[in-house]
């Protein structure tokens, strides 16, 4: 960890996690902090769903919930940034405190509950950046008290299709009661049919991704893969946070979704199993426990086309994206790779064989 990161982390960790998060957003709005020097290398480029990604590393949804700093995140070296989750109406989320650091595990528990400023506020910011370079995805969700949650997703697709490089349908947060039941096949089939119909009628048709939970069994993964394939969804993001608490060194009785290093193994197993089910052509973004070059490369070996992180940067600082990408370049040099794509699926069998 470079000195700047160490000082910044020490300062932010003197505040409660949610205050620290707000301070980091404010710093990015002001042009700070500055990440590592931008890493550009043709071997890192990824062409996926008609989009030319400059590198395979992205910022996951959950950090920039209100689309305040996507360009600043790209400036840290990320090849793409995903904003949201955004719901049609503003909502405060769950009562505070609702974010908890597990420092012994390089992990975080959150039960935020889709706190965000709503579609209108996010649209104003995204409209203001329209025409700028840089790949920005929009993660859409449903309001907690919505009478028709599928309608909320339709509204998200309709509203943001013209601004988003890609759209993510997030039905996997554990912090909105009943949301994960939408992963069940009947509900999922209706959801995907309806959002695809709305996208087809929109003025732009960005790729559409489905974000799933890691807390799924084999039969549920099979059902999801079948619906994704049948409805011709462009890709899947694996995975959201977990409700499991296996193997933690920290003691915490807090409820909510766990992210960070302890999520890596489970999310990577689910990723590999989903790759097996979907086949080689469907896009998959791997997320969960990525905090180093080795972790990012292992996601690719397990079947990911692209990789996202969030919690890793809380512990490693804003220069982490640049360090991961520089490590990828060194790895490509060492292995004499023409493209990181050569790594994809190279450990698929090993990861997919592991039990859930």
Short mmCIF file of C-alpha atoms in Angstrom, two decimals:
data_model
loop_
_atom_site.label_atom_id
_atom_site.label_comp_id
_atom_site.label_asym_id
_atom_site.label_seq_id
_atom_site.Cartn_x
_atom_site.Cartn_y
_atom_site.Cartn_z
CA UNK A 1 0.00 0.00 0.00
CA UNK A 2 1.49 3.34 -1.02
CA UNK A 3 1.88 6.10 1.58
CA UNK A 4 -1.01 8.17 0.20
CA UNK A 5 -3.39 5.23 0.48
CA UNK A 6 -2.23 4.42 4.01
CA UNK A 7 -2.76 7.99 5.24
CA UNK A 8 -6.12 8.26 3.49
CA UNK A 9 -7.36 4.98 4.91
CA UNK A 10 -6.24 5.88 8.43
CA UNK A 11 -8.09 9.19 8.20
CA UNK A 12 -11.29 7.72 6.79
CA UNK A 13 -11.31 4.87 9.32
CA UNK A 14 -11.54 7.43 12.14
CA UNK A 15 -15.09 8.08 10.92
CA UNK A 16 -18.05 5.72 10.85
CA UNK A 17 -18.26 3.84 7.53
CA UNK A 18 -21.17 5.76 6.04
CA UNK A 19 -19.65 9.14 6.86
CA UNK A 20 -16.33 7.97 5.41
CA UNK A 21 -18.11 6.88 2.23
CA UNK A 22 -19.70 10.31 1.86
CA UNK A 23 -16.31 11.95 2.37
CA UNK A 24 -14.76 9.80 -0.36
CA UNK A 25 -17.52 10.79 -2.80
CA UNK A 26 -16.97 14.46 -1.92
CA UNK A 27 -13.23 14.08 -2.45
CA UNK A 28 -13.76 12.57 -5.89
CA UNK A 29 -16.11 15.42 -6.81
CA UNK A 30 -13.31 17.82 -5.91
CA UNK A 31 -10.71 15.98 -7.98
CA UNK A 32 -9.13 14.02 -5.12
CA UNK A 33 -7.77 11.48 -4.49
CA UNK A 34 -5.50 10.86 -7.42
CA UNK A 35 -5.03 7.22 -8.33
CA UNK A 36 -2.00 5.52 -9.82
CA UNK A 37 -0.86 6.48 -13.30
CA UNK A 38 -3.35 5.28 -15.92
CA UNK A 39 -2.40 1.88 -17.31
CA UNK A 40 -3.00 1.41 -21.02
CA UNK A 41 -2.10 -1.77 -22.83
CA UNK A 42 -3.78 -3.40 -25.82
CA UNK A 43 -3.60 -6.79 -24.11
CA UNK A 44 -6.02 -5.55 -21.45
CA UNK A 45 -8.72 -4.54 -23.95
CA UNK A 46 -11.97 -6.51 -23.96
CA UNK A 47 -14.63 -6.42 -26.66
CA UNK A 48 -17.95 -7.49 -25.17
CA UNK A 49 -21.58 -6.98 -26.19
CA UNK A 50 -20.52 -4.44 -28.79
CA UNK A 51 -18.59 -2.36 -26.25
CA UNK A 52 -14.83 -1.79 -26.42
CA UNK A 53 -13.62 -1.87 -22.81
CA UNK A 54 -10.11 -0.38 -22.37
CA UNK A 55 -9.44 -2.87 -19.60
CA UNK A 56 -11.41 -5.56 -17.76
CA UNK A 57 -11.60 -3.87 -14.33
CA UNK A 58 -14.69 -1.96 -13.24
CA UNK A 59 -16.12 -0.26 -10.18
CA UNK A 60 -19.12 -2.23 -8.97
CA UNK A 61 -22.52 -0.74 -8.21
CA UNK A 62 -23.12 0.39 -4.65
CA UNK A 63 -20.34 2.93 -4.40
CA UNK A 64 -21.68 5.71 -6.63
CA UNK A 65 -25.36 5.17 -5.92
CA UNK A 66 -26.52 8.50 -7.33
CA UNK A 67 -24.28 8.81 -10.41
CA UNK A 68 -22.29 11.62 -8.81
CA UNK A 69 -18.73 10.66 -9.76
CA UNK A 70 -18.56 8.12 -12.62
CA UNK A 71 -15.97 10.11 -14.55
CA UNK A 72 -13.79 10.55 -11.46
CA UNK A 73 -13.89 6.77 -10.96
CA UNK A 74 -12.82 6.23 -14.55
CA UNK A 75 -9.97 8.63 -13.80
CA UNK A 76 -8.70 6.22 -11.13
CA UNK A 77 -8.01 3.73 -13.91
CA UNK A 78 -11.20 1.68 -14.03
CA UNK A 79 -12.17 0.52 -17.50
CA UNK A 80 -15.82 1.07 -16.65
CA UNK A 81 -17.97 2.26 -13.75
CA UNK A 82 -21.41 1.07 -12.72
CA UNK A 83 -23.63 3.58 -10.89
CA UNK A 84 -26.67 2.84 -8.73
CA UNK A 85 -28.63 0.98 -7.56
CA UNK A 86 -31.23 3.59 -8.59
CA UNK A 87 -34.95 3.22 -7.81
CA UNK A 88 -37.83 5.17 -9.40
CA UNK A 89 -38.60 7.16 -6.24
CA UNK A 90 -36.04 8.47 -3.77
CA UNK A 91 -35.79 6.40 -0.62
CA UNK A 92 -33.86 6.75 2.60
CA UNK A 93 -33.05 3.07 3.00
CA UNK A 94 -32.81 1.21 6.27
CA UNK A 95 -32.15 2.83 9.67
CA UNK A 96 -28.58 3.76 10.61
CA UNK A 97 -26.08 2.41 11.50
CA UNK A 98 -26.17 0.13 8.47
CA UNK A 99 -22.55 -0.33 7.32
CA UNK A 100 -20.02 -2.24 9.44
CA UNK A 101 -16.32 -2.83 8.82
CA UNK A 102 -14.86 -6.26 9.56
CA UNK A 103 -11.24 -5.18 9.47
CA UNK A 104 -9.77 -8.55 10.43
CA UNK A 105 -11.40 -10.02 7.34
CA UNK A 106 -11.04 -7.10 4.89
CA UNK A 107 -14.82 -7.26 4.67
CA UNK A 108 -17.92 -5.13 5.10
CA UNK A 109 -21.49 -5.88 6.13
CA UNK A 110 -24.14 -3.51 4.81
CA UNK A 111 -27.90 -3.35 5.09
CA UNK A 112 -28.35 -0.05 3.28
CA UNK A 113 -31.57 -0.97 1.48
CA UNK A 114 -31.20 0.84 -1.86
CA UNK A 115 -30.79 4.31 -0.34
CA UNK A 116 -30.66 6.72 -3.29
CA UNK A 117 -32.05 9.94 -4.68
CA UNK A 118 -34.28 8.30 -7.29
CA UNK A 119 -34.46 8.27 -11.08
CA UNK A 120 -34.91 11.98 -11.65
CA UNK A 121 -31.77 13.05 -9.79
CA UNK A 122 -29.62 10.36 -11.41
CA UNK A 123 -30.98 11.16 -14.87
CA UNK A 124 -30.05 14.83 -14.52
CA UNK A 125 -26.44 13.90 -13.76
CA UNK A 126 -26.19 11.30 -16.51
CA UNK A 127 -27.78 13.66 -19.04
CA UNK A 128 -25.14 16.27 -18.15
CA UNK A 129 -22.32 13.84 -19.04
CA UNK A 130 -23.92 12.55 -22.23
CA UNK A 131 -21.41 12.58 -25.07
CA UNK A 132 -18.36 12.14 -22.84
CA UNK A 133 -16.06 9.20 -23.37
CA UNK A 134 -16.01 6.42 -20.83
CA UNK A 135 -18.15 3.36 -20.18
CA UNK A 136 -20.81 3.90 -17.49
CA UNK A 137 -23.38 1.26 -16.63
CA UNK A 138 -26.57 1.96 -14.71
CA UNK A 139 -27.80 -0.49 -12.07
CA UNK A 140 -31.57 -0.35 -11.59
CA UNK A 141 -33.74 -1.57 -8.72
CA UNK A 142 -37.22 -1.44 -7.22
CA UNK A 143 -38.59 0.64 -4.39
CA UNK A 144 -39.16 -1.23 -1.14
CA UNK A 145 -42.88 -0.38 -0.98
CA UNK A 146 -43.59 -0.64 -4.72
CA UNK A 147 -46.92 -2.21 -5.66
CA UNK A 148 -45.39 -3.55 -8.90
CA UNK A 149 -41.66 -4.16 -8.68
CA UNK A 150 -41.38 -5.38 -12.24
CA UNK A 151 -42.88 -2.07 -13.33
CA UNK A 152 -40.08 -0.31 -11.42
CA UNK A 153 -37.52 -2.18 -13.52
CA UNK A 154 -39.39 -1.30 -16.70
CA UNK A 155 -39.25 2.36 -15.69
CA UNK A 156 -35.52 2.06 -15.08
CA UNK A 157 -34.85 0.57 -18.50
CA UNK A 158 -37.03 3.15 -20.22
CA UNK A 159 -35.47 6.08 -18.40
CA UNK A 160 -31.79 5.19 -18.58
CA UNK A 161 -31.45 3.30 -21.88
CA UNK A 162 -30.38 6.46 -23.68
CA UNK A 163 -27.64 7.27 -21.14
CA UNK A 164 -26.25 3.88 -20.11
CA UNK A 165 -23.42 1.99 -21.78
CA UNK A 166 -25.20 -1.04 -20.30
CA UNK A 167 -28.02 -1.65 -17.83
CA UNK A 168 -28.01 -4.01 -14.85
CA UNK A 169 -31.21 -5.46 -13.41
CA UNK A 170 -30.45 -5.94 -9.72
CA UNK A 171 -32.75 -8.46 -8.04
CA UNK A 172 -30.13 -9.86 -5.70
CA UNK A 173 -29.72 -7.39 -2.84
CA UNK A 174 -30.48 -9.10 0.48
CA UNK A 175 -31.52 -5.80 2.08
CA UNK A 176 -34.89 -5.23 0.37
CA UNK A 177 -37.42 -7.72 1.78
CA UNK A 178 -38.62 -10.19 -0.84
CA UNK A 179 -36.40 -8.90 -3.63
CA UNK A 180 -34.40 -12.09 -4.02
CA UNK A 181 -37.59 -14.09 -4.60
CA UNK A 182 -37.60 -12.49 -8.05
CA UNK A 183 -34.75 -14.89 -8.90
CA UNK A 184 -37.30 -17.75 -8.82
CA UNK A 185 -38.00 -18.97 -12.34
CA UNK A 186 -41.63 -17.87 -12.82
CA UNK A 187 -41.10 -14.35 -11.52
CA UNK A 188 -37.74 -14.08 -13.28
CA UNK A 189 -39.23 -15.11 -16.60
CA UNK A 190 -41.89 -12.41 -16.40
CA UNK A 191 -39.36 -9.79 -15.29
CA UNK A 192 -36.92 -10.52 -18.09
CA UNK A 193 -39.65 -10.66 -20.74
CA UNK A 194 -41.00 -7.28 -19.69
CA UNK A 195 -37.68 -5.44 -19.40
CA UNK A 196 -36.52 -6.82 -22.74
CA UNK A 197 -39.74 -5.58 -24.35
CA UNK A 198 -39.18 -2.11 -22.90
CA UNK A 199 -35.59 -2.07 -24.12
CA UNK A 200 -36.70 -3.07 -27.61
CA UNK A 201 -39.05 -0.06 -27.69
CA UNK A 202 -36.49 2.41 -26.28
CA UNK A 203 -34.59 4.96 -28.37
CA UNK A 204 -31.35 3.10 -27.54
CA UNK A 205 -30.76 -0.58 -26.78
CA UNK A 206 -27.77 -0.97 -24.46
CA UNK A 207 -26.75 -4.44 -23.32
CA UNK A 208 -28.82 -5.77 -20.42
CA UNK A 209 -27.25 -7.69 -17.54
CA UNK A 210 -28.79 -9.57 -14.64
CA UNK A 211 -27.10 -9.39 -11.23
CA UNK A 212 -27.56 -12.50 -9.11
CA UNK A 213 -26.90 -13.55 -5.53
CA UNK A 214 -24.18 -15.95 -4.41
CA UNK A 215 -26.58 -17.71 -2.02
CA UNK A 216 -28.12 -19.96 -4.65
CA UNK A 217 -28.22 -23.73 -5.06
CA UNK A 218 -27.53 -25.68 -8.25
CA UNK A 219 -31.19 -25.98 -9.27
CA UNK A 220 -31.71 -22.23 -8.89
CA UNK A 221 -28.66 -21.50 -11.02
CA UNK A 222 -30.00 -23.84 -13.68
CA UNK A 223 -33.35 -22.03 -13.71
CA UNK A 224 -31.69 -18.61 -13.94
CA UNK A 225 -29.41 -19.75 -16.77
CA UNK A 226 -32.36 -21.17 -18.66
CA UNK A 227 -34.32 -17.91 -18.41
CA UNK A 228 -31.31 -15.77 -19.31
CA UNK A 229 -30.68 -17.89 -22.39
CA UNK A 230 -34.33 -18.08 -23.43
CA UNK A 231 -34.92 -14.34 -23.05
CA UNK A 232 -31.58 -13.51 -24.70
CA UNK A 233 -30.27 -11.42 -21.83
CA UNK A 234 -26.83 -10.16 -22.77
CA UNK A 235 -25.04 -11.25 -19.64
CA UNK A 236 -24.93 -11.97 -15.91
CA UNK A 237 -23.09 -10.30 -13.04
CA UNK A 238 -21.93 -12.78 -10.40
CA UNK A 239 -22.43 -11.86 -7.61
CA UNK A 240 -24.03 -9.57 -5.07
CA UNK A 241 -23.27 -9.76 -1.33
CA UNK A 242 -23.83 -12.90 0.74
CA UNK A 243 -25.86 -13.66 3.85
CA UNK A 244 -23.36 -16.37 4.84
CA UNK A 245 -20.82 -15.77 7.60
CA UNK A 246 -18.58 -18.78 7.05
CA UNK A 247 -14.94 -18.56 8.08
CA UNK A 248 -14.92 -15.04 9.51
CA UNK A 249 -12.26 -14.05 12.03
CA UNK A 250 -14.21 -10.96 13.08
CA UNK A 251 -17.08 -11.25 15.52
CA UNK A 252 -20.22 -9.57 14.24
CA UNK A 253 -23.86 -10.30 14.80
CA UNK A 254 -24.95 -7.65 12.32
CA UNK A 255 -27.45 -8.57 9.63
CA UNK A 256 -27.04 -7.63 5.99
CA UNK A 257 -24.94 -8.54 3.00
CA UNK A 258 -21.28 -9.44 3.44
CA UNK A 259 -18.76 -8.25 0.84
CA UNK A 260 -14.99 -8.32 0.58
CA UNK A 261 -12.36 -11.03 0.75
CA UNK A 262 -14.56 -13.73 2.43
CA UNK A 263 -16.95 -13.57 -0.54
CA UNK A 264 -14.29 -14.47 -3.10
CA UNK A 265 -14.52 -18.26 -3.00
CA UNK A 266 -18.31 -18.62 -3.02
CA UNK A 267 -18.84 -15.98 -5.68
CA UNK A 268 -16.16 -17.53 -7.90
CA UNK A 269 -17.70 -20.99 -7.61
CA UNK A 270 -21.09 -19.56 -8.62
CA UNK A 271 -19.41 -17.69 -11.48
CA UNK A 272 -17.84 -20.87 -12.84
CA UNK A 273 -21.06 -22.86 -12.53
CA UNK A 274 -22.94 -20.11 -14.35
CA UNK A 275 -20.33 -20.09 -17.12
CA UNK A 276 -20.81 -23.83 -17.53
CA UNK A 277 -24.58 -23.37 -17.75
CA UNK A 278 -24.55 -20.38 -20.09
CA UNK A 279 -21.81 -21.56 -22.42
CA UNK A 280 -18.84 -19.63 -23.77
CA UNK A 281 -20.61 -16.80 -25.61
CA UNK A 282 -22.79 -15.17 -22.94
CA UNK A 283 -21.10 -12.28 -21.11
CA UNK A 284 -20.25 -12.69 -17.42
CA UNK A 285 -18.89 -10.06 -15.04
CA UNK A 286 -17.22 -11.47 -11.93
CA UNK A 287 -17.41 -9.55 -8.65
CA UNK A 288 -16.80 -10.51 -5.03
CA UNK A 289 -13.57 -10.36 -3.05
CA UNK A 290 -11.42 -8.80 -5.76
CA UNK A 291 -8.58 -6.93 -4.01
CA UNK A 292 -5.47 -7.82 -6.03
CA UNK A 293 -4.18 -8.73 -9.46
CA UNK A 294 -4.19 -12.40 -8.50
CA UNK A 295 -7.85 -12.28 -7.43
CA UNK A 296 -8.89 -10.48 -10.61
CA UNK A 297 -7.02 -12.93 -12.83
CA UNK A 298 -8.56 -15.87 -11.00
CA UNK A 299 -12.05 -14.56 -11.76
CA UNK A 300 -11.09 -14.52 -15.43
CA UNK A 301 -9.69 -18.04 -15.20
CA UNK A 302 -12.99 -19.15 -13.67
CA UNK A 303 -14.97 -17.76 -16.60
CA UNK A 304 -15.35 -13.98 -16.22
CA UNK A 305 -15.00 -11.63 -19.17
CA UNK A 306 -14.82 -8.57 -16.93
CA UNK A 307 -14.21 -8.08 -13.21
CA UNK A 308 -15.56 -5.55 -10.70
CA UNK A 309 -14.53 -4.49 -7.21
CA UNK A 310 -15.70 -2.15 -4.46
CA UNK A 311 -14.89 -3.33 -0.92
CA UNK A 312 -11.28 -4.04 -1.87
CA UNK A 313 -10.73 -0.32 -2.48
CA UNK A 314 -12.03 0.52 1.01
CA UNK A 315 -9.08 -1.39 2.46
CA UNK A 316 -6.44 -0.88 -0.23
CA UNK A 317 -7.12 2.71 -1.29
CA UNK A 318 -7.78 4.58 -4.55
CA UNK A 319 -4.56 3.48 -6.23
CA UNK A 320 -5.77 -0.15 -6.18
CA UNK A 321 -7.21 -0.14 -9.74
CA UNK A 322 -3.92 1.08 -11.19
CA UNK A 323 -1.92 -1.45 -9.19
CA UNK A 324 -4.16 -4.32 -10.32
CA UNK A 325 -3.87 -3.30 -13.97
CA UNK A 326 -0.09 -2.83 -13.76
CA UNK A 327 0.07 -6.31 -12.28
CA UNK A 328 -1.97 -7.65 -15.19
CA UNK A 329 0.49 -6.12 -17.65
CA UNK A 330 3.42 -7.70 -15.82
CA UNK A 331 1.62 -11.04 -15.87
CA UNK A 332 0.97 -10.73 -19.62
CA UNK A 333 4.67 -9.98 -20.14
CA UNK A 334 5.75 -12.94 -18.05
CA UNK A 335 3.37 -15.38 -19.74
CA UNK A 336 3.83 -13.85 -23.20
CA UNK A 337 0.09 -13.40 -23.64
CA UNK A 338 -1.34 -11.57 -26.61
CA UNK A 339 -4.52 -10.90 -24.63
CA UNK A 340 -5.84 -11.62 -21.15
CA UNK A 341 -8.70 -13.33 -22.96
CA UNK A 342 -6.37 -16.31 -23.33
CA UNK A 343 -6.79 -16.91 -19.60
CA UNK A 344 -10.57 -17.15 -19.61
CA UNK A 345 -11.95 -20.54 -18.56
CA UNK A 346 -8.45 -21.96 -17.95
CA UNK A 347 -9.55 -23.02 -14.43
CA UNK A 348 -13.25 -23.30 -15.17
CA UNK A 349 -13.39 -27.03 -14.52
CA UNK A 350 -11.67 -26.78 -11.15
CA UNK A 351 -13.91 -23.97 -9.89
CA UNK A 352 -17.15 -25.41 -11.31
CA UNK A 353 -16.48 -28.76 -9.61
CA UNK A 354 -16.44 -27.24 -6.15
CA UNK A 355 -19.58 -27.71 -4.06
CA UNK A 356 -21.79 -24.78 -3.08
#
